[in-house]
Coordinates of C-alpha atoms in Angstrom, one line a residue:
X1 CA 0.0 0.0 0.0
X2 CA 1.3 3.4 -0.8
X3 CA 1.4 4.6 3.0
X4 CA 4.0 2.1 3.4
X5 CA 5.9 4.1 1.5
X6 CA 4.7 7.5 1.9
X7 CA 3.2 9.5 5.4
X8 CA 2.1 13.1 4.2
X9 CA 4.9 13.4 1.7
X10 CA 4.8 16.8 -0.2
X11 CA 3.5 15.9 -3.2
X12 CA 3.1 18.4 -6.8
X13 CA 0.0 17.5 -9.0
X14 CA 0.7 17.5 -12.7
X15 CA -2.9 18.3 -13.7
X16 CA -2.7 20.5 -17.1
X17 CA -6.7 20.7 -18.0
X18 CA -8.2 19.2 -15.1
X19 CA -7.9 21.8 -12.0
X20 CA -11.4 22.6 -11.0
X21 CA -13.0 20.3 -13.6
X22 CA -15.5 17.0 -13.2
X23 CA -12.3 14.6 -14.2
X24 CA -9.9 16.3 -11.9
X25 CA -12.0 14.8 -8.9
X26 CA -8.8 12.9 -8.0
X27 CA -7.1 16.4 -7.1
X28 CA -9.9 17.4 -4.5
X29 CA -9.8 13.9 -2.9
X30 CA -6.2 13.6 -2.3
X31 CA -6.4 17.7 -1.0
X32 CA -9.0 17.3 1.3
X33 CA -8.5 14.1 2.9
X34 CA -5.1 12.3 1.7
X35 CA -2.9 11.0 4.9
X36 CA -0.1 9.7 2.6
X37 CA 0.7 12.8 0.6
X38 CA 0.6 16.8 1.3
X39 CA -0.3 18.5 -1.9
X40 CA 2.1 21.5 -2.1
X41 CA 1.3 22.5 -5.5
X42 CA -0.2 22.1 -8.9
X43 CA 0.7 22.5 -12.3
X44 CA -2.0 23.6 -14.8
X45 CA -1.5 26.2 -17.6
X46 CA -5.3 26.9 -17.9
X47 CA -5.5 28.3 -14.0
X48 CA -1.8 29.0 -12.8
X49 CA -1.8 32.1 -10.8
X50 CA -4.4 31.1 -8.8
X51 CA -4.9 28.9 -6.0
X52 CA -6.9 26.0 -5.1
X53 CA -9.4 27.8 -3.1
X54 CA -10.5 29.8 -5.7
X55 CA -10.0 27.5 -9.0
X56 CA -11.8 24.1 -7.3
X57 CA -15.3 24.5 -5.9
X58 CA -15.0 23.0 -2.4
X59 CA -11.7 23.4 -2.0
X60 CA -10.8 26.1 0.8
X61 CA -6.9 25.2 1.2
X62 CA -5.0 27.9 -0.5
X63 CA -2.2 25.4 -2.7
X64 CA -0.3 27.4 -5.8
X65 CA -1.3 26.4 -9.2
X66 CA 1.9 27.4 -11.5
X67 CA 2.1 27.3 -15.5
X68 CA 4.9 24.9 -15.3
X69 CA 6.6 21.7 -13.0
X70 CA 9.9 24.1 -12.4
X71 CA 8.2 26.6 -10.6
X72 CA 7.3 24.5 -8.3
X73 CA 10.3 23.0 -6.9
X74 CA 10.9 25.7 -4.2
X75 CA 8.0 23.8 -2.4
X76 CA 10.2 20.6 -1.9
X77 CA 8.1 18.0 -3.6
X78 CA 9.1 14.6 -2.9
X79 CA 6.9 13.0 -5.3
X80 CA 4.9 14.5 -8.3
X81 CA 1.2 13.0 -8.9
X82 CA 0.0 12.4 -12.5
X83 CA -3.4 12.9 -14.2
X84 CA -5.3 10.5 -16.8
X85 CA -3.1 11.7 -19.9
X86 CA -0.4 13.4 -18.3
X87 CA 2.2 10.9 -20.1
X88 CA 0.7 12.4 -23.3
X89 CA 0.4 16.0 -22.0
X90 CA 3.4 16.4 -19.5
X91 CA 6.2 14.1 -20.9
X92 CA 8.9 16.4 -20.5
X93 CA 7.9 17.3 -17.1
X94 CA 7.5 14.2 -16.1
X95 CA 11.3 13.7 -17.2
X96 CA 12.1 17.0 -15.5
X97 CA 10.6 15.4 -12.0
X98 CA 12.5 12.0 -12.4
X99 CA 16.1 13.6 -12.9
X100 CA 14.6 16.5 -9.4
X101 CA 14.9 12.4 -7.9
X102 CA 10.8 12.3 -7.7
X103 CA 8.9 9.3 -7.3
X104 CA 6.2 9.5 -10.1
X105 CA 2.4 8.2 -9.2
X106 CA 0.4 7.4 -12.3
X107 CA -3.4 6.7 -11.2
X108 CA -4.3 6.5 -15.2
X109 CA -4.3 3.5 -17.5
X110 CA -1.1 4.4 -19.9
X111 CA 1.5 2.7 -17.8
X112 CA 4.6 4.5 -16.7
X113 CA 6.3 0.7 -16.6
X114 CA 5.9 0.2 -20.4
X115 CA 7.8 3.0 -21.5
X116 CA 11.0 2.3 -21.9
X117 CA 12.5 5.9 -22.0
X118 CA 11.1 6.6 -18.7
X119 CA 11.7 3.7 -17.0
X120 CA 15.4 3.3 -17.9
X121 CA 15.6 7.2 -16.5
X122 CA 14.0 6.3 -13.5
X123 CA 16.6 3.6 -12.8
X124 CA 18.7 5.8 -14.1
X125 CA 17.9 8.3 -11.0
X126 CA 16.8 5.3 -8.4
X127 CA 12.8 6.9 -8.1
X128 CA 10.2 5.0 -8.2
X129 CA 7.6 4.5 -11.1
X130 CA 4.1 3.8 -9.5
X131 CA 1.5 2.5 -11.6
X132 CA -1.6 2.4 -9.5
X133 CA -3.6 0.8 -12.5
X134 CA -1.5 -1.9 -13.0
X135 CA -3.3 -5.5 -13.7
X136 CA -4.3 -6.7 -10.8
X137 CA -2.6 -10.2 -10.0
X138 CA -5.2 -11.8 -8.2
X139 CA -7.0 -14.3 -10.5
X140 CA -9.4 -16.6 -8.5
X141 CA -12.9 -17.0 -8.3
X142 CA -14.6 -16.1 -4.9
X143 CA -15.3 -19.2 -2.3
X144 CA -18.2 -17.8 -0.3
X145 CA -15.6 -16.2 2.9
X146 CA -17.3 -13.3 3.1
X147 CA -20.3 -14.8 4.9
X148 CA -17.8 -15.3 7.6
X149 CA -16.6 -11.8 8.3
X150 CA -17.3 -10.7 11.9
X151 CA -16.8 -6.8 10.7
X152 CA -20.5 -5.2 9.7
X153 CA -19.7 -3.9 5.7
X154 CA -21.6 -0.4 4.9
X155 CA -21.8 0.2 0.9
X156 CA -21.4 3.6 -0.4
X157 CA -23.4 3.4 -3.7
X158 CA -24.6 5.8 -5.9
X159 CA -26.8 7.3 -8.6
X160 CA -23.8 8.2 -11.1
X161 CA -20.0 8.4 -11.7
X162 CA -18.0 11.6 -10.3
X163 CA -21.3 12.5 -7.2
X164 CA -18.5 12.4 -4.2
X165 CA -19.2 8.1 -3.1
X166 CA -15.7 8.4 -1.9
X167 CA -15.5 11.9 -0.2
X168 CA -19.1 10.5 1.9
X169 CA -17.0 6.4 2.4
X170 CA -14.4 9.3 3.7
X171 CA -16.3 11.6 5.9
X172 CA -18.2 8.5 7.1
X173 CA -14.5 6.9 8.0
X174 CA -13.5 9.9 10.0
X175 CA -16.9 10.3 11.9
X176 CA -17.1 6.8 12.9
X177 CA -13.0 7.0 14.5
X178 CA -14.2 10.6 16.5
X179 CA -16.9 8.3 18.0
X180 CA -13.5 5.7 18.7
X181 CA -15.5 3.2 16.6
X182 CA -12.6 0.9 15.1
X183 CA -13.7 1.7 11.2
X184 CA -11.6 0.6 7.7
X185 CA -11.7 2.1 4.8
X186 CA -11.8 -0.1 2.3
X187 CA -10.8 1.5 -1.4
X188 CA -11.8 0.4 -4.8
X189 CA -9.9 3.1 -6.9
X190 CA -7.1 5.0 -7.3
X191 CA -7.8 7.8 -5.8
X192 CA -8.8 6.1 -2.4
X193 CA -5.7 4.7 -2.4
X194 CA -3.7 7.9 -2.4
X195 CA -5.8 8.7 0.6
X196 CA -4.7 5.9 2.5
X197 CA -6.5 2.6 3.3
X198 CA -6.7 -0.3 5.2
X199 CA -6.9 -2.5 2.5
X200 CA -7.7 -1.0 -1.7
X201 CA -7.9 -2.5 -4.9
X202 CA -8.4 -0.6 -8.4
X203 CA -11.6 -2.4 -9.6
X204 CA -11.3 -1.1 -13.2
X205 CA -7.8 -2.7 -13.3
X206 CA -9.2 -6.3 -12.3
X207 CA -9.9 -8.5 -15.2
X208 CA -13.7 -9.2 -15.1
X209 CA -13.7 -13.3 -14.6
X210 CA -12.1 -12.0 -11.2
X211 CA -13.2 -8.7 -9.8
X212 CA -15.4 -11.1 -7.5
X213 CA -12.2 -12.4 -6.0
X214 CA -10.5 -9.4 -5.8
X215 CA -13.1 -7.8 -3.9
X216 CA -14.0 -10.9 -1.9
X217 CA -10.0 -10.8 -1.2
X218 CA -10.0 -7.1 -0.1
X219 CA -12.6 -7.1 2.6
X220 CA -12.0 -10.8 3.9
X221 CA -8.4 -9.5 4.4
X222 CA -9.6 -6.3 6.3
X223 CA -11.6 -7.9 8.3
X224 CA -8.9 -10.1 9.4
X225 CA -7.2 -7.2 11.3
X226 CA -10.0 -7.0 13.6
X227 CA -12.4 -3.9 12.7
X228 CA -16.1 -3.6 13.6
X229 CA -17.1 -1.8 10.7
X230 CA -15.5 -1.2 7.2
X231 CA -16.9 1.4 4.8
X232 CA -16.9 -0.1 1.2
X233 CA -16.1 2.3 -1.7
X234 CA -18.6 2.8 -4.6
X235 CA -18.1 2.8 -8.1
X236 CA -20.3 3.9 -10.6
X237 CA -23.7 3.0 -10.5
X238 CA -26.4 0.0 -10.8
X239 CA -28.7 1.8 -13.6
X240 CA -25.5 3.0 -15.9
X241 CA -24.7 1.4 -19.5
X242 CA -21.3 1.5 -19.4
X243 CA -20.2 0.5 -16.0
X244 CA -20.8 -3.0 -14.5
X245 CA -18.1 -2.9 -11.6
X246 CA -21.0 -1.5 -9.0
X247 CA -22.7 -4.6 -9.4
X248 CA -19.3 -7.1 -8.3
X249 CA -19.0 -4.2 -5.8
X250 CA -22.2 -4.4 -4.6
X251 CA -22.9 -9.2 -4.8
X252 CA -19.5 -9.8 -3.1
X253 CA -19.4 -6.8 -0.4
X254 CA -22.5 -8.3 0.6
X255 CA -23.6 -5.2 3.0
X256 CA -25.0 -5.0 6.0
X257 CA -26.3 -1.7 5.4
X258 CA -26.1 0.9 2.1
X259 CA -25.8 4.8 1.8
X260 CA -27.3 6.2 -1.3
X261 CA -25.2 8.9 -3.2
X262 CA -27.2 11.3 -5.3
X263 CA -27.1 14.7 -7.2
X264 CA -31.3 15.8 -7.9
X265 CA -29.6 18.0 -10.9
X266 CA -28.0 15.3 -12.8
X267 CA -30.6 13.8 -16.0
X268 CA -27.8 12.0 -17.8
X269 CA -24.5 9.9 -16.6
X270 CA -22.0 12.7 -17.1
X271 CA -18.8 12.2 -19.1
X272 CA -20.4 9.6 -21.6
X273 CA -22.2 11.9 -24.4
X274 CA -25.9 12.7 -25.1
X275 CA -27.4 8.8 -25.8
X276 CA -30.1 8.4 -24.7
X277 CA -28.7 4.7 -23.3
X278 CA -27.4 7.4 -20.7
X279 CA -30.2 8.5 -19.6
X280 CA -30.4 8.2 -15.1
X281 CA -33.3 6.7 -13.6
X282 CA -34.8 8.1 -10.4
X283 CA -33.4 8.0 -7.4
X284 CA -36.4 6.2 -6.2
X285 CA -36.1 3.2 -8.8
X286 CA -32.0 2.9 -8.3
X287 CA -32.8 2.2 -4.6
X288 CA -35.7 -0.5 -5.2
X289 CA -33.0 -2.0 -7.1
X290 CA -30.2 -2.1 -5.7
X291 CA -32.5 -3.6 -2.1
X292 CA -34.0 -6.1 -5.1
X293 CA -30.3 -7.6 -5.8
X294 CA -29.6 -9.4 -2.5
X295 CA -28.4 -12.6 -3.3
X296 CA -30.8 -15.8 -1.5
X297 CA -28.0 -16.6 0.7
X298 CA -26.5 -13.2 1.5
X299 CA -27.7 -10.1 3.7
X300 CA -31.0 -8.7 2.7
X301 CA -29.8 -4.9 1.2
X302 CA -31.1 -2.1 2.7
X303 CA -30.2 1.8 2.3
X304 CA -30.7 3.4 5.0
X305 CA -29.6 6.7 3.9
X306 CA -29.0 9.5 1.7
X307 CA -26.2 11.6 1.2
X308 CA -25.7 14.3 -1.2
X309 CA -23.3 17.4 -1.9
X310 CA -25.2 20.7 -2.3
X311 CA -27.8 22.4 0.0
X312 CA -29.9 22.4 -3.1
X313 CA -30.0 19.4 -3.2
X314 CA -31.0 18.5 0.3
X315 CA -33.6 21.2 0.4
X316 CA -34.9 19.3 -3.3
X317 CA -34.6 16.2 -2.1
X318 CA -36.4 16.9 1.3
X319 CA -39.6 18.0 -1.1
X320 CA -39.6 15.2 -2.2
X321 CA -39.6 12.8 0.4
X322 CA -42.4 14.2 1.8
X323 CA -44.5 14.2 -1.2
X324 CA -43.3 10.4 -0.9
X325 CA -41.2 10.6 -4.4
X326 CA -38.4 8.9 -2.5
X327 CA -37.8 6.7 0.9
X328 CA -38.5 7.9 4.0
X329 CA -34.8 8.1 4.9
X330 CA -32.4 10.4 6.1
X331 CA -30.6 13.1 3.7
X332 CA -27.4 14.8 4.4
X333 CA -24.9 17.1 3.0
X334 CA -21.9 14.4 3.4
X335 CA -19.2 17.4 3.4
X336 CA -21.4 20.2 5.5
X337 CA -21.0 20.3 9.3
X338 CA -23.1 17.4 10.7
X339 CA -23.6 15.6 7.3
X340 CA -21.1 12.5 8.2
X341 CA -23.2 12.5 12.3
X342 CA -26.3 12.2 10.7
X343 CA -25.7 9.5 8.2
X344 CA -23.6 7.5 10.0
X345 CA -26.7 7.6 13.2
X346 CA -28.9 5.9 10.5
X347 CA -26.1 3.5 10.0
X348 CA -26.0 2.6 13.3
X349 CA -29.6 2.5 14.0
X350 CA -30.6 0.0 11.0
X351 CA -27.4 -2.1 12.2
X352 CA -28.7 -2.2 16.0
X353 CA -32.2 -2.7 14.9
X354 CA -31.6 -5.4 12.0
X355 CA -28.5 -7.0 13.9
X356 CA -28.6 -6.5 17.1
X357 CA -25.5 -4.9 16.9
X358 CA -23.1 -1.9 18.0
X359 CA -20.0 -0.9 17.7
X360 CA -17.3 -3.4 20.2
X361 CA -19.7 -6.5 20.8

């Protein structure tokens, strides 16, 4: 895992076109609630001059954004972070970083290990090349372990790609260790594991014959070190063409219990084009079936909340809960002041009620 390597090393973002934008969602994560790497700065010709506070929505930290990677070198970066095409984009930077004697971190799929150029430089300068997307070498089918685990398993799901699953798994992580409720995180991208986890896989690197072991793998494995509870990462969504790893996510992590990520202004997955095949479903219908997909011999799904990022969209959502368009469940803000207490009370109630269960028994 990268914090075996890293504890809140000063990292540099090279993020050319993505600062402040739906695809540059990895930036606010690893800002806001990395413990492996402290961003010092970002490098992105389209907003340098600014800072972080005022170029990403959200974002209140005040990091430099510079024009180029040299600028940035007065802020002693140890290691410089990559974005989906930065090999394309930032070549020569990247070069530039590796011969400063900077780890590189790739989080995309073009691999840093299969180009030659940059891995003989690396060697070359004795950094490290980190490919966080490599294939994933665990090939076996799942056995059925996971009905063993003592640890409770709460799913962060959700109605679309990029609507903050993570930043709630997150918030919900650091609410439940305030309350000293021994809590993993358990991380199913890339991003989650620059945050640092107790156990992460990338689930879009896993061959698709065995994503079910992988995941079955990951949370076994977690549970193994003793926790009560361990918050499951999200991907994607149930009702959404072109993704199918929610569904692996969703059979194999077996929850106990399942918050509900949801934007009221989204009509169409984002990021995939105007298709109609893209069109989102209501919030109501992804809940009644993602409950419907229990498995016979698994834990009967239940969500038990909703979360949400927006106080439009709470005071939307709230309208429509009591004209009965949605469940009667809880809604909070998952990054406002008392978002993370209130959805991680109904958490805690449906376990107690349904299991007969808290937190150290």
């Amino acid at each position: 895992m990268l914090q075996d390597l890293y504890k809140n090393t000063n990292a540099v973002f090279l993020a050319h076109g993505y600062v402040g934008k739906l695809l540059g969602k990895t930036i606010n994560g690893v800002i806001m609630h990395s413990t492996v790497f402290n961003v010092v700065a970002l490098v992105d010709k389209d907003n340098a001059g600014i800072d972080t506070s005022k170029a990403i929505p959200g974002v209140r930290k005040k990091i430099p954004v510079y024009e180029s990677f040299s600028e940035t070198i007065k802020h002693q970066p140890k290691v410089v972070i990559l974005m989906e095409n930065s090999i394309n984009i930032s070549f020569n930077e990247i070069k530039e970083a590796i011969k400063a004697n900077m780890d590189i971190i790739n989080p995309g799929f073009n691999l840093l290990n299969n180009n030659t150029d940059l891995l003989s430089l690396a060697r070359e300068y004795n950094v490290k090349l980190i490919d966080l997307r490599e294939p994933n070498k665990i090939k076996r089918n799942p056995n059925g372990s996971i009905r063993d685990i003592k640890s409770k398993v709460v799913y962060i799901a959700g109605t679309d790609c990029g609507l903050g699953k993570r930043t709630a798994t997150y918030e919900l992580l650091l609410e439940a260790k305030k309350r000293e409720i021994n809590a993993a995180y358990a991380a199913t991208g890339q991003t989650g594991i620059m945050l640092g986890c107790d156990g992460g896989i990338v689930i879009d690197s896993i061959s698709m014959q065995f994503g079910a072991g992988a995941v079955e793998d990951l949370i076994v494995n977690i549970d193994k070190k003793g926790f009560d509870i361990i918050f499951l990462e999200g991907q994607a969504a149930i009702m959404h063409y072109a993704t199918s790893s929610s569904v692996v996510l969703l059979h194999v992590g077996n929850p106990h219990a399942i918050v509900m990520v949801h934007d009221q202004k989204r009509t169409m997955h984002v990021e995939y084009g105007d298709s109609p095949i893209f069109k989102m479903g209501t919030l109501k219908n992804e809940i009644e079936i993602v409950e419907k997909l229990s498995l016979p011999g698994g834990n009967e799904f239940k969500v038990v909340a909703i979360a949400t990022i927006g106080d439009d969209n709470i005071e939307t959502l709230e309208k429509m809960r009591d004209r009965n368009e949605i469940p009667n469940l809880p809604i909070a803000d998952a990054r406002k002041i008392g978002g993370p207490e209130i959805l991680l009370d109904a958490v805690l109630k449906h376990l107690k009620e349904k299991y007969n269960w808290r937190p150290g028994n």
